[in-house]
GROMACS .gro file of C-alpha atoms in nm:
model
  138
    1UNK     CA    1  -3.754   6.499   4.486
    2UNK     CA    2  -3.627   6.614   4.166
    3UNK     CA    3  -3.597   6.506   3.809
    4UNK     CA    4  -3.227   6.383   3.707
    5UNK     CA    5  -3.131   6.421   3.359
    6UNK     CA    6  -2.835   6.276   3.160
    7UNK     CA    7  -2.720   6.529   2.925
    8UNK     CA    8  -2.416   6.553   2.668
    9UNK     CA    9  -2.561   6.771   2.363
   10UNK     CA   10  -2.614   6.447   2.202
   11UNK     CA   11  -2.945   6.449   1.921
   12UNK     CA   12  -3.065   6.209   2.217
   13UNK     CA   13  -3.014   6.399   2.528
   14UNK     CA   14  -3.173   6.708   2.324
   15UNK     CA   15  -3.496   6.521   2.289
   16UNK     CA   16  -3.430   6.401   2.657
   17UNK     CA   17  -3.395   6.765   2.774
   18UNK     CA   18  -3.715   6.855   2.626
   19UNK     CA   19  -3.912   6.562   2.780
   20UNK     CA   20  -3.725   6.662   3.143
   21UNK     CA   21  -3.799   7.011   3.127
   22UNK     CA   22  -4.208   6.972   3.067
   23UNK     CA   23  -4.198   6.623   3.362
   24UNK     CA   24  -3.968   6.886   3.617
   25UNK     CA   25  -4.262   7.165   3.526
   26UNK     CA   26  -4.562   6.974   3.516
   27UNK     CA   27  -4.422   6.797   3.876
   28UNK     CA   28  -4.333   7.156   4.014
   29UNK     CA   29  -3.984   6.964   4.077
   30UNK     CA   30  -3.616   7.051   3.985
   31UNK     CA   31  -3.401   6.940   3.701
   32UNK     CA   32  -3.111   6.780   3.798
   33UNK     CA   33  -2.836   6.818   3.496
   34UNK     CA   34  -2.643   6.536   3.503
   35UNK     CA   35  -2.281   6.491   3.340
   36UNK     CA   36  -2.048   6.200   3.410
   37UNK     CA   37  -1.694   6.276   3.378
   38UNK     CA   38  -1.485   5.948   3.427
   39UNK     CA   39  -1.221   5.899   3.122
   40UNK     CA   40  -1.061   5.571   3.058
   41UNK     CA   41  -0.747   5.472   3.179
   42UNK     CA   42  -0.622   5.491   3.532
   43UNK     CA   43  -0.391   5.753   3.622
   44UNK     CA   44  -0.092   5.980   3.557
   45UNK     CA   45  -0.086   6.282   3.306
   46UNK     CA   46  -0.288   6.127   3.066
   47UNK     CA   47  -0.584   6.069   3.260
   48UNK     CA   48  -0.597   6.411   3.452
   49UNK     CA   49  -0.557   6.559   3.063
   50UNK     CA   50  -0.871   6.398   2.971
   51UNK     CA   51  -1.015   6.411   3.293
   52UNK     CA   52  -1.036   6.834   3.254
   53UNK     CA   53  -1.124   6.830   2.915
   54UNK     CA   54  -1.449   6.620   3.026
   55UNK     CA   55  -1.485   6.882   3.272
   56UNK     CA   56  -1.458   7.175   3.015
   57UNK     CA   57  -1.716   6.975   2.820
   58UNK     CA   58  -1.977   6.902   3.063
   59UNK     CA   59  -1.968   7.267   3.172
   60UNK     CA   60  -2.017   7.361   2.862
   61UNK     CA   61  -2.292   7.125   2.754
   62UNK     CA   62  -2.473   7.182   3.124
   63UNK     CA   63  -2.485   7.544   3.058
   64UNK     CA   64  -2.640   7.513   2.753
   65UNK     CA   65  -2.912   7.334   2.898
   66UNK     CA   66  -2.976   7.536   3.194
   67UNK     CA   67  -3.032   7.788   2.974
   68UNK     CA   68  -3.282   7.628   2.781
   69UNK     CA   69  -3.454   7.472   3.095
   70UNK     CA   70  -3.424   7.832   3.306
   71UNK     CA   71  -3.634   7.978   2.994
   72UNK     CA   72  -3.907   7.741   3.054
   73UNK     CA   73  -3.940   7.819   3.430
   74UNK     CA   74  -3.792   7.511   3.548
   75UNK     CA   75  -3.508   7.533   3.827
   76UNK     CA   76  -3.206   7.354   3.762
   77UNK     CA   77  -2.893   7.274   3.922
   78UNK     CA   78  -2.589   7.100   3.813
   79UNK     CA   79  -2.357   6.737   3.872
   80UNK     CA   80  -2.052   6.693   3.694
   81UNK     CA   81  -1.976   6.412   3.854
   82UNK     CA   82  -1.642   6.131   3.857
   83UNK     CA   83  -1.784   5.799   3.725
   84UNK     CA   84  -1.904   5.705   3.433
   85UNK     CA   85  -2.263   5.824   3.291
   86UNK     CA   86  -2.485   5.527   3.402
   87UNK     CA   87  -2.325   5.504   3.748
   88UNK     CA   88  -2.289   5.918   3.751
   89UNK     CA   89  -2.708   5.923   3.702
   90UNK     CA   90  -2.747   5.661   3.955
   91UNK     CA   91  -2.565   5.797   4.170
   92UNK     CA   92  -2.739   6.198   4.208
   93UNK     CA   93  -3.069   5.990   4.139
   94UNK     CA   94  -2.984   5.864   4.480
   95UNK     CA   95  -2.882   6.157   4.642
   96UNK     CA   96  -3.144   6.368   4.523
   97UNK     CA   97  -3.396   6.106   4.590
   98UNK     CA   98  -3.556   6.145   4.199
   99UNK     CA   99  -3.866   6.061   4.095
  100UNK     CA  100  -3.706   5.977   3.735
  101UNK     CA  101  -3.410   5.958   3.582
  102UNK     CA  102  -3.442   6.090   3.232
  103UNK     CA  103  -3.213   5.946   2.891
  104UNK     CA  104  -3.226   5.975   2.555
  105UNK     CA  105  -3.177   5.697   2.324
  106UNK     CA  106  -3.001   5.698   1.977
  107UNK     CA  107  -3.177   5.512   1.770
  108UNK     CA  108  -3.001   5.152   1.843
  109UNK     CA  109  -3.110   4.835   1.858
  110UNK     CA  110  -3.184   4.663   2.208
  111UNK     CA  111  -2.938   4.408   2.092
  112UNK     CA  112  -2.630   4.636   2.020
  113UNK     CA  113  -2.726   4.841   2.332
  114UNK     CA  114  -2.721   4.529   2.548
  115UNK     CA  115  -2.349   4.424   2.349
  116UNK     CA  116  -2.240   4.810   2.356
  117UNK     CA  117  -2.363   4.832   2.686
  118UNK     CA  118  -2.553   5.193   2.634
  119UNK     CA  119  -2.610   5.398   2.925
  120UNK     CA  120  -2.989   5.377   2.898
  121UNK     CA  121  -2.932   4.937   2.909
  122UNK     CA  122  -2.707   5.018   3.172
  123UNK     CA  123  -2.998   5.171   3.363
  124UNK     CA  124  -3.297   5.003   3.244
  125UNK     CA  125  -3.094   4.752   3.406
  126UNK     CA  126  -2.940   4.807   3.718
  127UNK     CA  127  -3.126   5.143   3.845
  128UNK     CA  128  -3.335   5.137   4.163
  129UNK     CA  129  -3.544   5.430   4.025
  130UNK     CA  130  -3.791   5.511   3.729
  131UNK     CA  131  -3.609   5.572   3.399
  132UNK     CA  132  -3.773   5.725   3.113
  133UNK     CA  133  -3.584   5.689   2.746
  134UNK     CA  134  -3.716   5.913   2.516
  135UNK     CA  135  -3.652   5.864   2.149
  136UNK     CA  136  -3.477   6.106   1.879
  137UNK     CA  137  -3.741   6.227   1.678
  138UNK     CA  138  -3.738   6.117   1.312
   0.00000   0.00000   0.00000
């Protein structure tokens, strides 16, 4: 069991990270950092260009919140992972056999998350498991 987080550096995956971090400690369970690393496109030098900068990002990004979530106590590992973020979450949810996945939300409108097709729609949508959205804070 663990508790899989979807986390970018985002004002929304902050507030996320703080709402995983107390669920993981009060749960005695892991935190599963979660980045998904899929660029657009299909191929050729293009793709594997973006492709490691995505990489570089969600390293970068992950360690920042390990650090954060180490300081608390909780134990963390981390999934950079090739698909996009809904399917990426899904996907080490799965695997890891959460008890909740764990998004934050920016602030839109169920309408132009549903047209946009936001990762936490995506989810509230098509995941198996619990998902928790937690709000930015005003």
């Amino acid at each position: 069991m663990a508790v899989v987080l979807g986390y970018d550096e985002s004002p929304g995956a902050d507030a996320a990270l703080t709402t995983a971090i107390n669920v993981a400690a009060r749960f005695g369970e892991p935190l599963v950092l979660v980045y998904g690393v899929a660029p657009p496109g299909g191929g050729g030098e293009e793709f594997k260009a973006h492709r490691e900068a995505l990489l570089e990002i969600g390293r970068t990004a992950l360690s920042h919140a390990v650090e954060r979530a180490q300081a608390a106590g909780v134990e963390t590992d981390i999934e950079l992972v090739d698909a996009k973020p809904a399917q990426a979450l899904m996907q080490v949810a799965d695997a890891r056999d959460a008890t909740v996945i764990v998004v934050g939300t920016a602030g839109e409108s169920p309408l132009k998350g549903a047209m946009l097709g936001s990762t936490p729609h995506k989810l509230l949508h098509l995941s198996s498991r619990p998902v928790l959205c937690v709000p930015v804070a005003d």
